[in-house]
């Protein structure tokens, strides 16, 4: 009989072996080495391969039992039964790993399921003696035992367990993945029933393989353009959609501004649940047109501005509710900003559209606007201005540039009654756009990948300034960004620059904001400690803004805490602000820190901070930021008056 052994058809099992082998090889070459969940597919494919192979060899034993020893036939058939239910067991474990957020419940579920599978294994092993499932007879050959249908019952039972699990835990599974595993058991059970009704057609391996293939191909195709974590389509799909959009529409983008801080406060299961809920929110309102661009940015396409405006309001309400729910875990609200751009049927330049959206989001964040912002002519003009600023920065970020300047704001020492050192502040002046405010060109530098270059050019100019004015300048503080501190060569670059200008490391004070530690604490700490050992000083900048972690303050090599202007303003609002400020100063000075206060502009503010016992004052009351020459003149005048 073609593709058969005796009266058995084996074509399905042959195809199963080949298909399972291909899935196993593809999984090894693509995901298995680094993705735990993808390894489930590898194990299931291997189990299916050995099950189908053992089934075919077992059929051969059944057909030639008179020519082979009963022990060999029993061994081969036992191997078949042993591997028969491993694949569905693995796929249930896969769903369990994905759906259960509670580790204890996951462990209990796996334990119960594992106990059932272990009992089945023991049943197969003792069958060698009992013959309850099968045995070989000298006359009749292969004989089914009294519990021969146990495999059919367990296979159907596993299918039911899988379906019930995904239904009960559907809130923890992305919508598209949910439907994959709802259909999965029905495919498997369909082939199990055919096998039961027509025992001569070998389909046990086919039952496992077809279900496995369905899940594998579907999920792997999702992996290419669907984010499994949220169930949303990826940016590559959005790019294609914009390109083929023939009727035009409205591109809507929402960004979560404080996602790094939220991530640092949630464990893996809580974070997965958060992303899944965010995906569900977007899919509720933009079912077929919702996308995830990065882990803090979501997008959708709507038909009209009014539609997007209404849906964005509902999304914001749902996110506000989600934020209040997670406040029971962390006291941090989800801060989001959104923008939309209407595009025509001929507008398919995705990068240009995203550039406009990014510009508008930047303005929205700067103005703290929580409502949806729509692109208008001012956004187009702002984009052109930013492009021009980018060109200016590319041209002027050199040590010799006269347009990119470093100005200096003297810092007053209360104990010594004089300006002891100064802070360096970048300026971009006399350009074709006139004088460009620091907050504007710094933002462009950050968005266009120039912030690290800007920081190091400013640092070189500071070193040259100190070198040219050694008799007047003792030290200068300068802000270092997260991009600079995460550069693996930052220690070498800083120390080489200091050496090139014949300076001492103690001439340099690095001002670091605490947000710098969110992305890569270990690397930043390593670089800071190396520079501190060389003699560079560190100030903690902007204390009093954001969420301060006192552990970072104490464990890192800061010598001075720089109090933000907001704390100074709070003192003028009432006694609570005064008490808070005085307590902070007393606490930090008690453990050995110096205190610098910035933003002092009035005599009353100056009186309050001096009473609090701070060490240094910086602000317009003493001096505004000055060009290098004017700053040196001021230092010389004040030094002469003190003497």
Coordinates of C-alpha atoms in Angstrom, one line a residue:
X1 CA 0.0 0.0 0.0
X2 CA 1.4 3.4 -1.0
X3 CA 2.8 5.4 1.9
X4 CA 1.7 2.6 4.3
X5 CA 3.0 -0.1 6.6
X6 CA 0.8 -3.1 6.5
X7 CA -2.7 -1.8 6.9
X8 CA -1.6 1.6 8.4
X9 CA -1.3 4.9 6.5
X10 CA 1.8 6.8 7.6
X11 CA 2.0 9.7 5.2
X12 CA 0.8 12.1 7.8
X13 CA 3.5 11.0 10.3
X14 CA 6.2 11.4 7.6
X15 CA 5.1 14.9 6.9
X16 CA 4.9 15.6 10.7
X17 CA 8.5 14.5 11.2
X18 CA 9.8 16.7 8.4
X19 CA 7.7 19.7 9.5
X20 CA 8.6 19.3 13.2
X21 CA 12.3 19.1 12.3
X22 CA 12.0 22.4 10.3
X23 CA 10.3 24.2 13.2
X24 CA 12.9 23.0 15.6
X25 CA 15.8 24.1 13.3
X26 CA 14.2 27.5 12.6
X27 CA 13.5 28.1 16.3
X28 CA 17.1 27.3 17.2
X29 CA 18.5 29.6 14.5
X30 CA 16.1 32.5 15.4
X31 CA 14.9 32.7 19.0
X32 CA 15.6 29.7 21.2
X33 CA 19.0 30.8 22.4
X34 CA 17.8 34.0 24.1
X35 CA 14.0 33.9 24.3
X36 CA 12.6 31.6 27.0
X37 CA 9.1 31.5 25.7
X38 CA 10.2 30.7 22.1
X39 CA 12.1 27.6 23.5
X40 CA 8.7 26.1 24.3
X41 CA 8.2 25.8 20.5
X42 CA 11.6 24.0 20.2
X43 CA 10.7 21.5 22.9
X44 CA 7.2 20.9 21.5
X45 CA 8.6 20.4 18.0
X46 CA 11.2 17.9 19.2
X47 CA 8.6 16.0 21.2
X48 CA 6.3 15.9 18.1
X49 CA 9.2 14.7 15.9
X50 CA 10.0 11.8 18.2
X51 CA 6.4 10.9 18.7
X52 CA 5.7 10.6 15.0
X53 CA 8.9 8.7 14.4
X54 CA 8.2 6.3 17.2
X55 CA 4.7 5.8 15.9
X56 CA 5.9 4.8 12.5
X57 CA 8.5 2.4 13.9
X58 CA 5.9 1.0 16.3
X59 CA 3.6 0.3 13.4
X60 CA 6.5 -1.6 11.7
X61 CA 6.9 -3.6 14.9
X62 CA 3.1 -4.4 14.9
X63 CA 3.3 -5.6 11.3
X64 CA 6.4 -7.7 11.9
X65 CA 6.0 -8.8 15.5
X66 CA 6.7 -12.4 14.5
X67 CA 10.2 -11.4 13.2
X68 CA 11.1 -9.2 16.1
X69 CA 11.5 -9.8 19.8
X70 CA 8.5 -8.9 22.0
X71 CA 10.9 -6.8 24.3
X72 CA 12.0 -4.7 21.3
X73 CA 8.5 -4.2 20.1
X74 CA 7.3 -3.3 23.6
X75 CA 10.1 -0.8 24.1
X76 CA 9.4 1.0 20.8
X77 CA 5.7 1.2 21.4
X78 CA 6.3 2.3 24.9
X79 CA 8.5 5.2 23.6
X80 CA 5.6 6.2 21.3
X81 CA 3.1 6.4 24.2
X82 CA 5.7 8.1 26.4
X83 CA 6.2 11.0 23.9
X84 CA 2.6 11.1 22.8
X85 CA 1.3 13.8 25.2
X86 CA 4.5 15.8 25.7
X87 CA 3.8 18.3 23.0
X88 CA 0.3 19.4 24.2
X89 CA 1.7 19.4 27.8
X90 CA 4.4 21.9 26.7
X91 CA 1.9 24.1 24.9
X92 CA -0.3 24.3 28.0
X93 CA 2.9 25.3 29.9
X94 CA 3.6 28.0 27.3
X95 CA 0.1 29.5 27.8
X96 CA 0.5 29.2 31.5
X97 CA 3.8 31.1 31.4
X98 CA 2.2 33.8 29.3
X99 CA -1.1 34.2 31.1
X100 CA -0.4 33.7 34.8
X101 CA 0.9 36.9 36.4
X102 CA 0.9 35.5 40.0
X103 CA 4.0 33.3 40.5
X104 CA 2.3 31.3 43.2
X105 CA -0.7 30.4 41.0
X106 CA 1.6 29.7 38.1
X107 CA 3.6 27.3 40.3
X108 CA 0.4 25.5 41.5
X109 CA -1.0 25.2 38.0
X110 CA 2.3 23.7 36.7
X111 CA 2.6 21.4 39.7
X112 CA -0.9 20.0 39.1
X113 CA -0.4 19.6 35.4
X114 CA 3.1 18.1 36.0
X115 CA 1.6 15.6 38.5
X116 CA -1.0 14.4 35.8
X117 CA 1.8 14.1 33.2
X118 CA 4.0 12.2 35.7
X119 CA 1.2 9.8 36.5
X120 CA 0.7 9.1 32.8
X121 CA 4.5 8.5 32.4
X122 CA 4.4 6.0 35.4
X123 CA 1.4 4.3 33.8
X124 CA 3.3 3.8 30.5
X125 CA 6.3 2.5 32.4
X126 CA 4.4 -0.1 34.5
X127 CA 2.4 -1.0 31.4
X128 CA 5.5 -3.2 30.5
X129 CA 4.3 -5.5 33.3
X130 CA 0.6 -4.8 33.5
X131 CA -0.4 -4.5 29.8
X132 CA -3.1 -2.1 30.8
X133 CA -2.5 0.1 27.7
X134 CA -1.1 -2.6 25.3
X135 CA 0.9 -5.8 25.1
X136 CA 2.2 -8.2 22.5
X137 CA 0.9 -11.7 22.2
X138 CA 2.7 -14.6 20.4
X139 CA -0.4 -15.4 18.4
X140 CA -2.4 -12.2 17.9
X141 CA 0.5 -9.7 18.1
X142 CA -0.4 -6.2 19.3
X143 CA -3.3 -6.2 21.7
X144 CA -4.9 -3.1 23.2
X145 CA -5.4 -3.1 26.9
X146 CA -8.4 -2.3 29.1
X147 CA -7.4 1.4 29.4
X148 CA -6.4 1.8 25.8
X149 CA -8.4 5.0 25.4
X150 CA -6.5 6.9 28.2
X151 CA -4.4 8.7 25.6
X152 CA -7.5 10.0 23.8
X153 CA -9.1 11.2 27.0
X154 CA -5.9 13.0 28.2
X155 CA -5.4 14.6 24.7
X156 CA -9.0 15.9 24.8
X157 CA -8.6 16.9 28.5
X158 CA -5.4 18.9 27.7
X159 CA -7.3 20.7 24.9
X160 CA -10.2 21.6 27.3
X161 CA -7.7 22.8 29.9
X162 CA -6.0 25.0 27.4
X163 CA -9.2 26.5 26.2
X164 CA -10.5 27.1 29.7
X165 CA -7.2 28.6 30.8
X166 CA -7.1 31.2 28.0
X167 CA -10.8 32.1 28.6
X168 CA -10.4 32.6 32.3
X169 CA -7.1 34.5 32.0
X170 CA -7.9 36.4 28.7
X171 CA -7.3 39.7 30.4
X172 CA -3.6 38.8 30.7
X173 CA -3.3 37.8 27.1
X174 CA -3.1 40.1 24.1
X175 CA -6.4 39.8 22.1
X176 CA -4.8 38.3 18.9
X177 CA -2.9 35.7 20.9
X178 CA -6.1 34.8 22.8
X179 CA -7.8 33.8 19.5
X180 CA -4.7 31.7 18.5
X181 CA -5.0 29.5 21.6
X182 CA -8.8 29.3 21.5
X183 CA -8.6 27.6 18.1
X184 CA -5.5 25.5 19.0
X185 CA -7.2 22.7 21.1
X186 CA -10.1 22.3 18.6
X187 CA -7.6 21.6 15.8
X188 CA -5.9 19.0 18.0
X189 CA -9.1 17.4 19.1
X190 CA -10.4 17.2 15.5
X191 CA -7.5 14.9 14.5
X192 CA -7.7 12.9 17.8
X193 CA -11.4 12.1 16.9
X194 CA -10.4 11.0 13.4
X195 CA -7.7 8.8 14.8
X196 CA -10.1 7.3 17.3
X197 CA -12.7 6.5 14.5
X198 CA -10.1 5.3 12.0
X199 CA -7.2 3.7 13.9
X200 CA -5.5 2.6 10.8
X201 CA -4.9 6.2 9.7
X202 CA -1.9 7.4 11.8
X203 CA -2.7 10.9 13.0
X204 CA -1.5 11.2 16.5
X205 CA 1.7 13.1 15.5
X206 CA -0.4 15.1 13.0
X207 CA -2.8 16.2 15.8
X208 CA 0.1 17.6 17.8
X209 CA 2.0 19.0 14.7
X210 CA -1.0 20.7 13.1
X211 CA -1.9 22.5 16.3
X212 CA 1.7 23.4 16.9
X213 CA 2.2 24.6 13.4
X214 CA -0.9 26.8 13.6
X215 CA 0.3 28.4 16.9
X216 CA 3.9 28.7 15.7
X217 CA 3.2 30.2 12.3
X218 CA 0.6 32.6 13.6
X219 CA 2.7 33.8 16.6
X220 CA 5.9 34.1 14.6
X221 CA 4.1 36.1 11.9
X222 CA 2.8 38.3 14.7
X223 CA 6.4 38.6 16.1
X224 CA 7.4 40.3 12.9
X225 CA 4.7 43.0 12.9
X226 CA 2.9 42.5 16.2
X227 CA 4.2 43.4 19.6
X228 CA 3.4 40.3 21.8
X229 CA 3.6 42.4 25.0
X230 CA 0.8 44.7 24.0
X231 CA -0.9 43.0 21.1
X232 CA -0.4 46.2 19.0
X233 CA 1.1 46.4 15.5
X234 CA 4.7 47.6 15.3
X235 CA 6.1 50.8 13.7
X236 CA 7.0 48.9 10.5
X237 CA 3.3 48.1 10.0
X238 CA 2.4 51.8 10.6
X239 CA 5.0 52.9 8.1
X240 CA 3.5 50.6 5.4
X241 CA 0.0 51.7 6.3
X242 CA 0.9 55.4 5.8
X243 CA 2.5 54.5 2.5
X244 CA -0.6 52.7 1.1
X245 CA -3.2 55.0 2.7
X246 CA -5.3 56.2 -0.3
X247 CA -7.9 58.3 1.5
X248 CA -5.8 60.3 3.9
X249 CA -6.5 60.3 7.6
X250 CA -5.2 61.5 10.9
X251 CA -2.0 60.2 12.6
X252 CA -2.4 60.2 16.4
X253 CA 0.6 59.7 18.7
X254 CA 0.7 59.5 22.5
X255 CA 3.9 59.4 24.5
X256 CA 4.3 58.4 28.2
X257 CA 6.9 60.8 29.5
X258 CA 7.8 59.0 32.8
X259 CA 7.9 55.4 31.6
X260 CA 11.5 54.8 32.8
X261 CA 10.5 55.9 36.4
X262 CA 7.4 53.6 36.3
X263 CA 9.5 50.7 35.0
X264 CA 12.0 51.0 37.8
X265 CA 9.2 50.7 40.4
X266 CA 7.3 47.7 39.0
X267 CA 8.3 44.1 38.9
X268 CA 8.2 42.1 35.6
X269 CA 4.7 40.8 36.0
X270 CA 3.3 44.2 37.0
X271 CA 5.0 45.8 34.1
X272 CA 3.7 43.2 31.6
X273 CA 0.2 43.8 32.9
X274 CA 0.6 47.5 32.5
X275 CA 1.7 47.2 28.9
X276 CA -1.1 44.7 28.2
X277 CA -3.7 47.1 29.6
X278 CA -2.3 50.0 27.6
X279 CA -2.5 47.9 24.4
X280 CA -6.1 47.0 25.3
X281 CA -7.0 50.6 25.8
X282 CA -5.8 51.5 22.3
X283 CA -7.3 48.5 20.6
X284 CA -10.7 49.4 22.2
X285 CA -10.9 52.7 20.3
X286 CA -8.7 51.9 17.3
X287 CA -9.2 48.2 16.9
X288 CA -7.5 47.7 13.5
X289 CA -5.4 50.8 13.5
X290 CA -3.4 50.9 16.8
X291 CA 0.4 50.7 16.9
X292 CA 3.3 50.7 19.4
X293 CA 6.3 52.7 18.2
X294 CA 8.5 52.2 21.3
X295 CA 7.9 51.2 24.9
X296 CA 6.7 54.7 25.8
X297 CA 5.0 55.7 22.5
X298 CA 1.7 54.6 21.0
X299 CA 0.1 55.6 17.7
X300 CA -3.2 55.2 15.8
X301 CA -4.8 56.2 12.5
X302 CA -8.2 57.8 12.5
X303 CA -10.5 59.1 9.8
X304 CA -11.0 62.6 10.9
X305 CA -9.7 65.1 13.5
X306 CA -13.1 65.1 15.4
X307 CA -13.0 61.3 15.6
X308 CA -9.4 61.3 16.9
X309 CA -10.1 64.1 19.3
X310 CA -13.1 62.2 20.9
X311 CA -11.2 58.9 21.1
X312 CA -8.1 60.5 22.5
X313 CA -10.2 62.0 25.3
X314 CA -11.6 58.5 26.1
X315 CA -8.1 57.1 26.0
X316 CA -6.8 59.7 28.4
X317 CA -9.7 59.0 30.8
X318 CA -8.9 55.2 30.6
X319 CA -5.2 55.9 31.2
X320 CA -6.1 58.2 34.1
X321 CA -8.1 55.3 35.6
X322 CA -5.2 52.9 35.0
X323 CA -2.9 55.4 36.6
X324 CA -5.1 55.5 39.7
X325 CA -5.1 51.7 39.8
X326 CA -1.3 51.4 39.8
X327 CA -1.0 54.1 42.4
X328 CA -1.8 51.4 44.9
X329 CA 1.6 49.9 43.9
X330 CA 3.6 53.0 43.2
X331 CA 2.8 56.6 44.0
X332 CA 3.7 57.8 40.4
X333 CA 1.0 59.0 38.0
X334 CA 1.2 58.1 34.3
X335 CA 2.2 61.4 32.6
X336 CA 1.3 61.4 28.9
X337 CA 1.2 63.9 26.0
X338 CA -0.5 63.5 22.7
X339 CA -0.5 65.1 19.2
X340 CA -2.2 64.5 15.9
X341 CA -1.5 65.3 12.3
X342 CA -4.0 65.3 9.5
X343 CA -2.6 64.0 6.2
X344 CA -3.9 63.8 2.6
X345 CA -4.0 60.9 0.2
X346 CA -0.7 62.0 -1.4
X347 CA 1.1 62.5 1.9
X348 CA 2.9 59.3 2.5
X349 CA 6.3 60.5 3.8
X350 CA 6.3 58.8 7.1
X351 CA 9.6 60.2 8.4
X352 CA 8.5 63.8 7.6
X353 CA 5.1 63.2 9.4
X354 CA 6.8 61.8 12.5
X355 CA 9.2 64.7 12.5
X356 CA 6.3 67.1 12.7
X357 CA 4.6 65.0 15.4
X358 CA 7.8 65.0 17.4
X359 CA 8.2 68.7 17.2
X360 CA 4.6 69.2 18.4
X361 CA 5.1 66.7 21.2
X362 CA 8.2 68.6 22.3
X363 CA 6.2 71.8 22.5
X364 CA 3.3 70.1 24.2
X365 CA 5.6 68.7 26.9
X366 CA 7.4 72.0 27.4
X367 CA 4.1 73.8 27.9
X368 CA 2.7 70.9 30.0
X369 CA -0.4 70.6 27.8
X370 CA -2.4 67.5 28.7
X371 CA -5.0 67.8 26.0
X372 CA -4.6 66.6 22.4
X373 CA -2.6 69.0 20.2
X374 CA -3.3 69.3 16.5
X375 CA -0.5 70.2 14.0
X376 CA -1.1 73.6 12.4
X377 CA 1.1 76.1 10.5
X378 CA 3.0 77.1 13.6
X379 CA 4.2 73.5 13.8
X380 CA 5.5 73.6 10.3
X381 CA 7.3 76.8 11.0
X382 CA 8.7 75.4 14.2
X383 CA 10.1 72.4 12.3
X384 CA 11.9 74.6 9.8
X385 CA 13.4 76.6 12.7
X386 CA 14.6 73.4 14.4
X387 CA 16.1 72.2 11.1
X388 CA 18.0 75.5 10.8
X389 CA 19.1 75.3 14.5
X390 CA 20.4 71.7 13.8
X391 CA 22.5 73.0 10.8
X392 CA 23.9 75.8 13.0
X393 CA 24.8 73.3 15.7
X394 CA 26.5 71.0 13.2
X395 CA 28.5 73.9 12.0
X396 CA 29.3 75.7 15.3
X397 CA 30.1 72.8 17.7
X398 CA 33.8 73.4 17.6
X399 CA 36.4 74.8 20.1
X400 CA 37.1 77.7 17.8
X401 CA 33.5 78.7 17.2
X402 CA 32.6 82.3 18.2
X403 CA 28.8 81.6 18.0
X404 CA 28.7 78.7 20.3
X405 CA 29.9 80.3 23.5
X406 CA 30.2 79.4 27.2
X407 CA 29.1 82.0 29.6
X408 CA 29.7 81.9 33.4
X409 CA 27.6 82.6 36.4
X410 CA 29.6 83.3 39.6
X411 CA 28.7 81.5 42.8
X412 CA 29.0 83.3 46.1
X413 CA 30.6 81.7 49.2
X414 CA 28.9 82.9 52.4
X415 CA 31.9 81.9 54.6
X416 CA 34.5 83.6 52.4
X417 CA 32.3 86.6 51.4
X418 CA 33.4 86.3 47.7
X419 CA 32.8 84.5 44.5
X420 CA 34.6 81.2 44.9
X421 CA 33.8 79.5 41.6
X422 CA 31.3 79.7 38.8
X423 CA 28.9 77.6 36.7
X424 CA 29.4 77.2 32.9
X425 CA 26.3 77.7 30.8
X426 CA 26.2 77.2 27.0
X427 CA 25.0 79.9 24.7
X428 CA 24.3 80.1 20.9
X429 CA 24.6 83.8 19.8
X430 CA 24.7 86.0 16.8
X431 CA 23.5 83.3 14.4
X432 CA 21.3 83.8 11.3
X433 CA 18.4 83.3 13.6
X434 CA 19.8 85.7 16.2
X435 CA 20.4 84.6 19.8
X436 CA 18.9 81.1 20.3
X437 CA 17.7 80.3 23.9
X438 CA 19.6 77.4 25.6
X439 CA 16.4 75.4 26.2
X440 CA 15.7 75.5 22.5
X441 CA 19.1 74.5 21.0
X442 CA 19.6 71.9 23.8
X443 CA 16.3 70.2 22.9
X444 CA 17.3 70.1 19.2
X445 CA 20.7 68.7 20.2
X446 CA 19.0 66.0 22.2
X447 CA 16.5 65.1 19.5
X448 CA 19.0 65.1 16.7
X449 CA 21.9 63.2 18.4
X450 CA 24.2 66.1 19.0
X451 CA 23.9 66.5 22.8
X452 CA 27.0 64.5 23.6
X453 CA 29.1 66.5 21.1
X454 CA 27.6 69.7 22.6
X455 CA 28.5 68.6 26.1
X456 CA 32.1 67.8 25.3
X457 CA 32.7 70.9 23.2
X458 CA 31.4 73.0 26.1
X459 CA 33.7 71.1 28.4
X460 CA 36.7 71.8 26.2
X461 CA 35.8 75.5 26.2
X462 CA 35.6 75.4 30.0
X463 CA 39.0 73.8 30.2
X464 CA 40.5 76.4 27.9
X465 CA 38.8 79.2 29.9
X466 CA 40.4 77.9 33.2
X467 CA 43.8 77.5 31.5
X468 CA 43.7 81.1 30.2
X469 CA 42.7 82.5 33.6
X470 CA 44.6 80.4 36.1
X471 CA 45.4 83.3 38.4
X472 CA 41.7 84.2 38.8
X473 CA 39.7 81.0 38.4
X474 CA 40.0 78.1 40.8
X475 CA 37.2 75.8 39.6
X476 CA 34.2 75.7 37.2
X477 CA 31.1 73.6 37.5
X478 CA 29.6 72.2 34.3
X479 CA 26.6 70.0 33.6
X480 CA 27.2 66.6 32.3
X481 CA 24.3 64.9 30.5
X482 CA 23.2 61.2 30.7
X483 CA 24.6 60.7 27.2
X484 CA 28.0 61.8 28.2
X485 CA 28.1 59.8 31.4
X486 CA 27.0 56.7 29.6
X487 CA 29.8 57.0 27.1
X488 CA 32.1 54.1 27.9
X489 CA 35.1 56.4 27.2
X490 CA 33.9 59.3 29.3
X491 CA 36.6 58.8 32.0
X492 CA 39.4 58.7 29.5
X493 CA 38.0 61.6 27.4
X494 CA 37.6 63.9 30.5
X495 CA 41.0 63.2 32.0
X496 CA 42.8 63.5 28.7
X497 CA 41.1 66.9 28.1
X498 CA 42.1 68.1 31.6
X499 CA 45.7 66.9 30.9
X500 CA 45.8 68.5 27.5
X501 CA 45.1 72.0 29.0
X502 CA 47.5 71.3 31.9
X503 CA 44.8 71.5 34.5
X504 CA 44.1 69.6 37.7
X505 CA 41.1 67.3 38.1
X506 CA 40.1 69.5 41.1
X507 CA 39.6 72.4 38.7
X508 CA 36.5 70.6 37.4
X509 CA 33.2 70.2 39.1
X510 CA 30.6 68.0 37.3
X511 CA 26.9 68.8 38.0
X512 CA 24.8 65.7 37.7
X513 CA 21.0 65.5 37.8
X514 CA 19.5 62.5 39.6
X515 CA 17.5 61.4 36.5
X516 CA 20.8 60.4 34.9
X517 CA 20.7 57.2 37.0
X518 CA 17.4 55.8 35.7
X519 CA 18.7 54.2 32.5
X520 CA 22.0 52.7 33.5
X521 CA 22.8 53.2 37.2
X522 CA 25.7 50.7 37.3
X523 CA 27.6 52.3 34.3
X524 CA 27.1 55.9 35.5
X525 CA 28.2 55.0 39.0
X526 CA 31.3 53.2 37.7
X527 CA 32.3 56.3 35.7
X528 CA 31.6 58.7 38.5
X529 CA 33.7 56.7 41.0
X530 CA 36.6 56.5 38.5
X531 CA 36.5 60.3 38.0
X532 CA 36.1 61.0 41.7
X533 CA 39.2 58.9 42.5
X534 CA 41.1 61.0 39.9
X535 CA 40.1 64.2 41.8
X536 CA 37.0 65.5 39.9
X537 CA 34.3 66.8 42.2
X538 CA 30.6 66.1 41.8
X539 CA 27.5 68.2 42.6
X540 CA 24.0 66.9 42.7
X541 CA 22.0 69.3 40.5
X542 CA 18.3 70.3 40.8
X543 CA 17.6 68.6 44.1
X544 CA 13.9 69.2 44.8
X545 CA 12.6 68.4 41.4
X546 CA 11.3 64.9 40.4
X547 CA 11.5 61.9 42.7
X548 CA 14.7 62.1 44.7
X549 CA 16.3 58.8 45.9
X550 CA 18.3 59.5 49.0
X551 CA 20.2 56.2 48.6
X552 CA 21.8 57.6 45.4
X553 CA 22.6 60.9 47.1
X554 CA 24.4 59.2 50.0
X555 CA 26.1 56.3 48.1
X556 CA 27.6 58.3 45.2
X557 CA 30.6 60.7 45.4
X558 CA 28.7 64.0 45.7
X559 CA 30.3 66.7 47.8
X560 CA 27.6 69.4 47.3
X561 CA 23.8 69.4 47.0
X562 CA 22.4 72.0 44.7
X563 CA 19.0 73.1 45.8
X564 CA 16.5 73.9 43.0
X565 CA 14.9 77.3 42.8
X566 CA 11.5 75.7 43.5
X567 CA 12.5 75.1 47.1
X568 CA 13.4 78.8 47.5
X569 CA 10.1 79.9 46.1
X570 CA 8.3 77.5 48.4
X571 CA 9.8 79.3 51.4
X572 CA 8.1 82.5 50.4
X573 CA 4.7 80.7 50.4
X574 CA 4.5 79.9 54.1
X575 CA 6.1 78.4 57.2
X576 CA 5.8 74.9 55.9
X577 CA 8.1 75.7 53.0
X578 CA 10.6 77.4 55.4
X579 CA 10.6 74.5 57.8
X580 CA 11.1 72.0 54.9
X581 CA 14.0 73.9 53.5
X582 CA 15.7 74.4 56.9
X583 CA 15.3 70.7 57.7
X584 CA 16.7 69.6 54.4
X585 CA 19.8 71.9 54.8
X586 CA 20.3 70.7 58.4
X587 CA 20.0 67.0 57.4
X588 CA 22.4 67.2 54.5
X589 CA 25.0 69.4 56.3
X590 CA 24.7 66.9 59.2
X591 CA 26.1 64.1 57.1
X592 CA 28.9 66.2 55.5
X593 CA 27.4 67.8 52.4
X594 CA 27.9 71.4 51.3
X595 CA 24.7 73.2 50.2
X596 CA 24.4 75.4 47.1
X597 CA 21.1 77.3 46.4
X598 CA 20.3 78.5 42.9
X599 CA 17.8 81.0 41.7
X600 CA 18.2 83.6 44.5
X601 CA 16.8 86.9 43.1
X602 CA 15.5 89.0 46.0
X603 CA 16.9 90.2 49.4
X604 CA 14.2 88.3 51.2
X605 CA 15.2 85.0 49.5
X606 CA 18.8 85.7 50.3
X607 CA 17.9 86.4 54.0
X608 CA 16.1 83.1 54.2
X609 CA 18.7 80.9 52.7
X610 CA 21.5 82.5 54.8
X611 CA 19.4 81.8 57.9
X612 CA 19.1 78.2 56.8
X613 CA 22.8 77.9 56.9
X614 CA 23.6 77.2 53.2
X615 CA 27.2 77.4 52.0
X616 CA 26.9 78.9 48.5
X617 CA 24.4 81.1 46.7
X618 CA 23.9 81.5 42.9
X619 CA 21.3 83.8 41.4
X620 CA 20.6 87.1 39.7
X621 CA 20.8 88.9 43.0
X622 CA 24.6 88.4 42.9
X623 CA 25.2 88.1 39.1
X624 CA 23.6 87.1 35.9
X625 CA 25.4 84.7 33.5
X626 CA 28.2 86.7 31.9
X627 CA 30.5 86.3 28.9
X628 CA 34.0 85.0 29.9
X629 CA 35.7 88.4 29.8
X630 CA 33.0 90.2 31.8
X631 CA 33.0 87.4 34.4
X632 CA 36.8 87.6 34.9
X633 CA 36.5 91.4 35.4
X634 CA 33.8 90.9 38.0
X635 CA 35.9 88.3 39.9
X636 CA 38.9 90.7 39.9
X637 CA 36.8 93.6 41.1
X638 CA 35.2 91.6 44.0
X639 CA 38.5 90.1 44.9
X640 CA 40.1 93.5 45.1
X641 CA 37.2 94.9 47.3
X642 CA 37.5 91.9 49.7
X643 CA 41.2 92.4 50.0

